[in-house]
Short mmCIF file of C-alpha atoms and ligand atoms in Angstrom, two decimals:
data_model
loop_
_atom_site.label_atom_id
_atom_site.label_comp_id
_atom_site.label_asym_id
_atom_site.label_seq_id
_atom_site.Cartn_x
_atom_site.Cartn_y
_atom_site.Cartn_z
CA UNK K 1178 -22.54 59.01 -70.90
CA UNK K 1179 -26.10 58.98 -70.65
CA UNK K 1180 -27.94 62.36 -69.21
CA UNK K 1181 -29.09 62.64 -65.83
CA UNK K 1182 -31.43 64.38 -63.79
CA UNK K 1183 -30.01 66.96 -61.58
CA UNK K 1184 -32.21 66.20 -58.73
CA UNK K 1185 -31.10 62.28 -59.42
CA UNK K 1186 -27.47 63.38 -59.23
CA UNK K 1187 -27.81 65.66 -56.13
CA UNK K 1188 -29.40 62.17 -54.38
CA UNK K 1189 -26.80 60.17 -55.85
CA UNK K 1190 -23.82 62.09 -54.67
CA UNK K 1191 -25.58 61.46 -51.35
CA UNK K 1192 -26.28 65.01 -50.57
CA UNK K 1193 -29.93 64.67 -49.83
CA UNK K 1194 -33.35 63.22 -50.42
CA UNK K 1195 -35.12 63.40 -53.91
CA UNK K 1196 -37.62 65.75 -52.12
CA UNK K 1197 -34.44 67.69 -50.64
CA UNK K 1198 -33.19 67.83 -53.98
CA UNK K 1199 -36.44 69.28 -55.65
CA UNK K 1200 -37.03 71.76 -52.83
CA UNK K 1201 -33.57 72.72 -52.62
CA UNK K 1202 -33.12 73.40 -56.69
CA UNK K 1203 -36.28 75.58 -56.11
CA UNK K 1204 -34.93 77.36 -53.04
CA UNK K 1205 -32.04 78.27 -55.42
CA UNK K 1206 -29.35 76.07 -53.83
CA UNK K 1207 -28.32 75.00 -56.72
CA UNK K 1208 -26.23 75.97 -59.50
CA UNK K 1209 -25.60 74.44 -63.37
CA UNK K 1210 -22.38 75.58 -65.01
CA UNK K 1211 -22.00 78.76 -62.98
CA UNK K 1212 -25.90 80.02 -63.00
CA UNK K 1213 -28.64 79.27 -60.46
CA UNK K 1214 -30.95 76.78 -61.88
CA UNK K 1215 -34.34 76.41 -60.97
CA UNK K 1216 -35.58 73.27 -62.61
CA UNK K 1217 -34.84 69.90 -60.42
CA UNK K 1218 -36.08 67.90 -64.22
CA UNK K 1219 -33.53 68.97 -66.34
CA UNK K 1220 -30.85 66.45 -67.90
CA UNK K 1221 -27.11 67.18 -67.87
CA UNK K 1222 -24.24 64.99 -68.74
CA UNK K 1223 -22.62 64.00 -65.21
CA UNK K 1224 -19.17 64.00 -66.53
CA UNK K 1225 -18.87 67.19 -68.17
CA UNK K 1226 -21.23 69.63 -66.03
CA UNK K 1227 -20.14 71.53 -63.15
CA UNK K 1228 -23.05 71.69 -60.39
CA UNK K 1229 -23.40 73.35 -56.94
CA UNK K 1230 -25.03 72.42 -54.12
CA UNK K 1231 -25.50 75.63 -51.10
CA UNK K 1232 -22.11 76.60 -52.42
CA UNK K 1233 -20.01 73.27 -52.38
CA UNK K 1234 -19.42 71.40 -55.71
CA UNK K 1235 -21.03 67.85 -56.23
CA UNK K 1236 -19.70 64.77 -57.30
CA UNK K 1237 -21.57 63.72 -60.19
CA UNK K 1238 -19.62 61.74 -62.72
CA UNK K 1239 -17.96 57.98 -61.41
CA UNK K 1240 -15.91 58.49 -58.89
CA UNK K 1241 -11.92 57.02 -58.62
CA UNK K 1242 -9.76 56.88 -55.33
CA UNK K 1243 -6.68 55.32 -54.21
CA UNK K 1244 -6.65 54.91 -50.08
CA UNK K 1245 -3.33 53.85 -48.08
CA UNK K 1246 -5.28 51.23 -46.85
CA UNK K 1247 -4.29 51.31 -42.94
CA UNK K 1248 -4.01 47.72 -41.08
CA UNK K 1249 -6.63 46.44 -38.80
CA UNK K 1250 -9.39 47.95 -41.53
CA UNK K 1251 -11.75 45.40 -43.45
CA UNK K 1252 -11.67 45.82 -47.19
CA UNK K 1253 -15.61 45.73 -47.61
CA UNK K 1254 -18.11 48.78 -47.89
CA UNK K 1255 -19.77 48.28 -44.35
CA UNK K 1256 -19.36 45.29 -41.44
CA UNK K 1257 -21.88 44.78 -38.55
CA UNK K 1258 -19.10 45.11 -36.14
CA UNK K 1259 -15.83 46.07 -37.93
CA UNK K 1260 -14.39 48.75 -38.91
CA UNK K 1261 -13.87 49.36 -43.13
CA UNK K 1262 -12.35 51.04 -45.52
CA UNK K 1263 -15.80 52.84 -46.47
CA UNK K 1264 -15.81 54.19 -42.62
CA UNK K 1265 -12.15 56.11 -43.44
CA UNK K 1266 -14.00 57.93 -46.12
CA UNK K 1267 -16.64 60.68 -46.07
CA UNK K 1268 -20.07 59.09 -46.14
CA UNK K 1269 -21.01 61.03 -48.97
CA UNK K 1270 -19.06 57.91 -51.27
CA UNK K 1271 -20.86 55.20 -49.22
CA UNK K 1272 -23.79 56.58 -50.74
CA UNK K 1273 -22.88 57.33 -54.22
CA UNK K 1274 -22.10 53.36 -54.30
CA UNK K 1275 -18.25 53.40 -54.11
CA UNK K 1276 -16.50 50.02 -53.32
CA UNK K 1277 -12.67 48.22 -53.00
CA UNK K 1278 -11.36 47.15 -56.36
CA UNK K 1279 -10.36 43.74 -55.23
CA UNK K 1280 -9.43 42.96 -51.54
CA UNK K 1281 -6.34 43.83 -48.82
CA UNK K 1282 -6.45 41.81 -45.86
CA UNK K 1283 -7.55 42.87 -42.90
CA UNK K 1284 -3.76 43.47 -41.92
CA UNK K 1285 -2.25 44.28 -45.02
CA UNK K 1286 -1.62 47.82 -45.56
CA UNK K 1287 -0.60 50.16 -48.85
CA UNK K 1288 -3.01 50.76 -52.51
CA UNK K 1289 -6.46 49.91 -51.81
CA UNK K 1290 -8.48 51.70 -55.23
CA UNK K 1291 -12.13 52.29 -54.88
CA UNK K 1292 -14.08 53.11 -57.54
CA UNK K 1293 -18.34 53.50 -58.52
CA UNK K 1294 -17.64 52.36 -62.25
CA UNK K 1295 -18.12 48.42 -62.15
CA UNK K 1296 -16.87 47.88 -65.58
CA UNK K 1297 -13.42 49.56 -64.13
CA UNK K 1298 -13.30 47.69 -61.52
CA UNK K 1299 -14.26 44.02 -63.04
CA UNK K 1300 -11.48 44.83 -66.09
CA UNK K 1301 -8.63 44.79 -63.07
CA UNK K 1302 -9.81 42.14 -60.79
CA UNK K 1303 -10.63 40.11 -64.18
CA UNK K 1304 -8.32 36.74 -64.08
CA UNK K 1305 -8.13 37.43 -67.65
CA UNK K 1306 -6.43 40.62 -67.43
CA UNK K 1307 -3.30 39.73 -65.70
CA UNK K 1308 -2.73 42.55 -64.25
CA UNK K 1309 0.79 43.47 -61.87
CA UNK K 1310 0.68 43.67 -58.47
CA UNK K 1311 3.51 44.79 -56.41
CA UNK K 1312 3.95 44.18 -52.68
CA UNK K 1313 6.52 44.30 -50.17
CA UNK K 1314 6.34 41.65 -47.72
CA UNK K 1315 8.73 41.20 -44.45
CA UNK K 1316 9.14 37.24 -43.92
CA UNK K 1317 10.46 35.25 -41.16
CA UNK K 1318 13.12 32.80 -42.72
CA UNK K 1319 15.82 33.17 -45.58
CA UNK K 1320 15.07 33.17 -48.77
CA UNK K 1321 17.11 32.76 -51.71
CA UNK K 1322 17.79 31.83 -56.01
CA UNK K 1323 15.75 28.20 -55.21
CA UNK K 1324 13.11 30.40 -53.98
CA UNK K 1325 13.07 33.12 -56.93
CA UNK K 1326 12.92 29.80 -59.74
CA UNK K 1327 10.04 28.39 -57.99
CA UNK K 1328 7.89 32.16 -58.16
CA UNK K 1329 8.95 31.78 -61.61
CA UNK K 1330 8.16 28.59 -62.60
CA UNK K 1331 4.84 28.87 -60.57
CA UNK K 1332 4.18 27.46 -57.43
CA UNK K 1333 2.15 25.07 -55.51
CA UNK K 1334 0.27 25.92 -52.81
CA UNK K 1335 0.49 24.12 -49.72
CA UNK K 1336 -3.41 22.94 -50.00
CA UNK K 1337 -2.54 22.19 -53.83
CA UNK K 1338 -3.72 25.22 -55.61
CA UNK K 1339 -1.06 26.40 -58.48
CA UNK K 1340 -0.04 29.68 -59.01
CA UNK K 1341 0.66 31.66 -62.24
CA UNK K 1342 4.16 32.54 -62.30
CA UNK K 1343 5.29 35.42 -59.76
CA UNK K 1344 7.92 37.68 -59.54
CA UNK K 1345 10.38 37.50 -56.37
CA UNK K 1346 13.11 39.72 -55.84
CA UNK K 1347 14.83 39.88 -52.27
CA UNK K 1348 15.06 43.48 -51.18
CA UNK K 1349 17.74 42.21 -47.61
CA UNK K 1350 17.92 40.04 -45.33
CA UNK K 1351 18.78 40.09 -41.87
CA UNK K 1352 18.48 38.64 -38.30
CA UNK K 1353 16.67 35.50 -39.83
CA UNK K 1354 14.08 38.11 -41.59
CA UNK K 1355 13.93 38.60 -45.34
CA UNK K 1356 12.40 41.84 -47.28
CA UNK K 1357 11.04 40.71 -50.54
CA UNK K 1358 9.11 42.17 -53.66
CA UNK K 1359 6.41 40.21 -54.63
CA UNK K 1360 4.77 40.72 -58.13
CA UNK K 1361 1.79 38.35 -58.99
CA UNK K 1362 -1.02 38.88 -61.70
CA UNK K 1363 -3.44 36.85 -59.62
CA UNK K 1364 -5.55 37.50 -56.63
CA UNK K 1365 -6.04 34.36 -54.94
CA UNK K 1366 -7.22 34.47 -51.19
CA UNK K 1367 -4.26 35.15 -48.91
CA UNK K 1368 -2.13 34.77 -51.94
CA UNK K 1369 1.16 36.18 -51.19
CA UNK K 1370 1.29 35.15 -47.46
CA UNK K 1371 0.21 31.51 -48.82
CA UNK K 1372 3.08 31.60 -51.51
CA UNK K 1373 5.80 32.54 -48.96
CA UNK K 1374 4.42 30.22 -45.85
CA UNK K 1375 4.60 27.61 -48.80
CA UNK K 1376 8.58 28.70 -48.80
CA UNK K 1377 9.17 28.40 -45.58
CA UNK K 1378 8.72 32.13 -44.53
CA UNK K 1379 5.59 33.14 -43.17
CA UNK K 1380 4.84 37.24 -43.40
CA UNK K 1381 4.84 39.31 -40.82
CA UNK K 1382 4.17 42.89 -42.82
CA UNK K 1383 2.56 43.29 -46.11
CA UNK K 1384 2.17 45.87 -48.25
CA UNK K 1385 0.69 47.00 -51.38
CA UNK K 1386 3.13 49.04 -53.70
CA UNK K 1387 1.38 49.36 -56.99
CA UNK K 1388 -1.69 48.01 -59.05
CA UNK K 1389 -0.73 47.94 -62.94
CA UNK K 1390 0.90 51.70 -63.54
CA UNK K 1391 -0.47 53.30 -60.78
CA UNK K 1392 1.46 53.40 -57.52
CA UNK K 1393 0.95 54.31 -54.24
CA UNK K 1394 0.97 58.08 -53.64
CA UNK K 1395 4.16 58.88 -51.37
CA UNK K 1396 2.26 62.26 -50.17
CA UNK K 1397 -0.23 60.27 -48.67
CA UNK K 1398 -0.55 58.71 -44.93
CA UNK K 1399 -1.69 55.31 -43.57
CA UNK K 1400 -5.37 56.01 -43.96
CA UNK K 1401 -5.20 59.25 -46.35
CA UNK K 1402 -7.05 59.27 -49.69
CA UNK K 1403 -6.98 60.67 -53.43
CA UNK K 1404 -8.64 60.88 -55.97
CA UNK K 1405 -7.27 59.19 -59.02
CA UNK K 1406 -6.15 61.71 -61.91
CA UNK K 1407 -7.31 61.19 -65.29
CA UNK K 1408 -4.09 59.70 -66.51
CA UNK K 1409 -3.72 56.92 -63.60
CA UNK K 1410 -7.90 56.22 -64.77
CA UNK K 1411 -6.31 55.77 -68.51
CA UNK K 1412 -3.26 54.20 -67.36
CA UNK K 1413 -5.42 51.55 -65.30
CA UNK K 1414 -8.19 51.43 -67.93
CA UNK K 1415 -6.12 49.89 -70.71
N1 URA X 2097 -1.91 38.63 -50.80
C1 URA X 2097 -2.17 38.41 -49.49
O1 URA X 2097 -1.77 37.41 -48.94
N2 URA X 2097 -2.86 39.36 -48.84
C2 URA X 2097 -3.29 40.49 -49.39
O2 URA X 2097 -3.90 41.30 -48.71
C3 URA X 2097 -3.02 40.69 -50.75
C4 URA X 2097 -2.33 39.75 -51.44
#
């Protein structure tokens, strides 16, 4: 990774201005790999060096999370008048650049990741990559074997679009409801409530279970956040 200037990192972890940063490193704020340093100038590699600012450690390398994306949220970085996922966050990764890996809808809940690193994100929303994507949806209406063949086969969409072949299993079913596991390696718009409406059994919950290897942490609450560890970063990276 290339070297960066502290002061640049201090600003880009959204801790403060440039001039902030440059007084502050002068002040003695600041502190490089366990020593105060005094010069705002000096290049260090983000990844690998351990920086201070008044006490707290920065964020300087790309930054990884995975949210339990609550409903009711938009999954953008910032809306004019709703909330988003960015707004459950500290405002510290707003700043730093952070953004969803691919959308929820507004009312689906479960794995959102966010990331800063582009070339992370673009490898798992690529249509080339074909990567898994596990939800559990909750549909009105009974499904059944007809209904797994034609995820398999790939299906038609009710406006004509085709699907890649899907993944259906059916999880119960009762009272004229059905609890499914959907896996697709697409991420069409409204995909998975479009492929069961196209069945006959419109979604009333969805959730997100898992992106590729990396699941959805059972520790954490509608609306609670991680970051990722290095080995989900590999897992996901691949
Ligand atoms: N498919 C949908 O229909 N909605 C989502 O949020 C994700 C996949």
């Amino acid at each position: 990774m290339p070297l960066e200037r502290i002061d640049k990192l201090l600003t880009g972890a959204g801790l403060c201005s440039r001039r902030d940063a440059v007084r502050g490193v002068k002040a003695g704020w600041v502190t490089l790999d366990g020593e105060i340093c005094r010069d705002a100038a000096k290049k260090v590699d983000p990844q690998t060096c351990r920086l201070t600012w008044k006490g707290e450690p920065v964020q300087t390398g790309r930054v990884y999370l995975m949210l339990n994306k609550p409903a009711g949220v938009l999954s953008a970085r910032q809306d004019a008048e709703q909330k988003t996922v960015l707004d459950l966050l500290p405002k510290r990764f707003l700043d730093m650049g952070l953004f969803p890996v691919g959308r929820l809808d507004k009312d689906t809940v479960g794995l959102l990741l966010l990331t800063t690193d582009g070339v992370f994100a673009h490898g798992l929303t690529s249509p080339r990559r074909h990567v898994d994507k596990v939800y559990r949806a909750e549909a009105e209406g009974v499904l059944d074997e007809r209904d797994i063949q034609a995820f398999a086969e790939g299906l038609t969409l009710r406006d004509g679009t085709k699907c890649r072949p899907a993944k259906l299993e059916i999880l119960s079913a009762e009272a004229g409801k059905t609890t499914v596991l959907v896996t697709v390696q697409e991420g069409k718009y409204h995909q998975v409530r479009r492929m069961l409406a196209s069945r006959g059994a419109p979604v009333v919950t969805l959730e997100r279970l898992s992106v590729g290897a990396v699941t959805l942490d059972p520790k954490l609450e509608r609306g609670q956040w991680r970051e990722l560890t290095a080995q989900e970063i590999a897992a996901l990276s691949g």
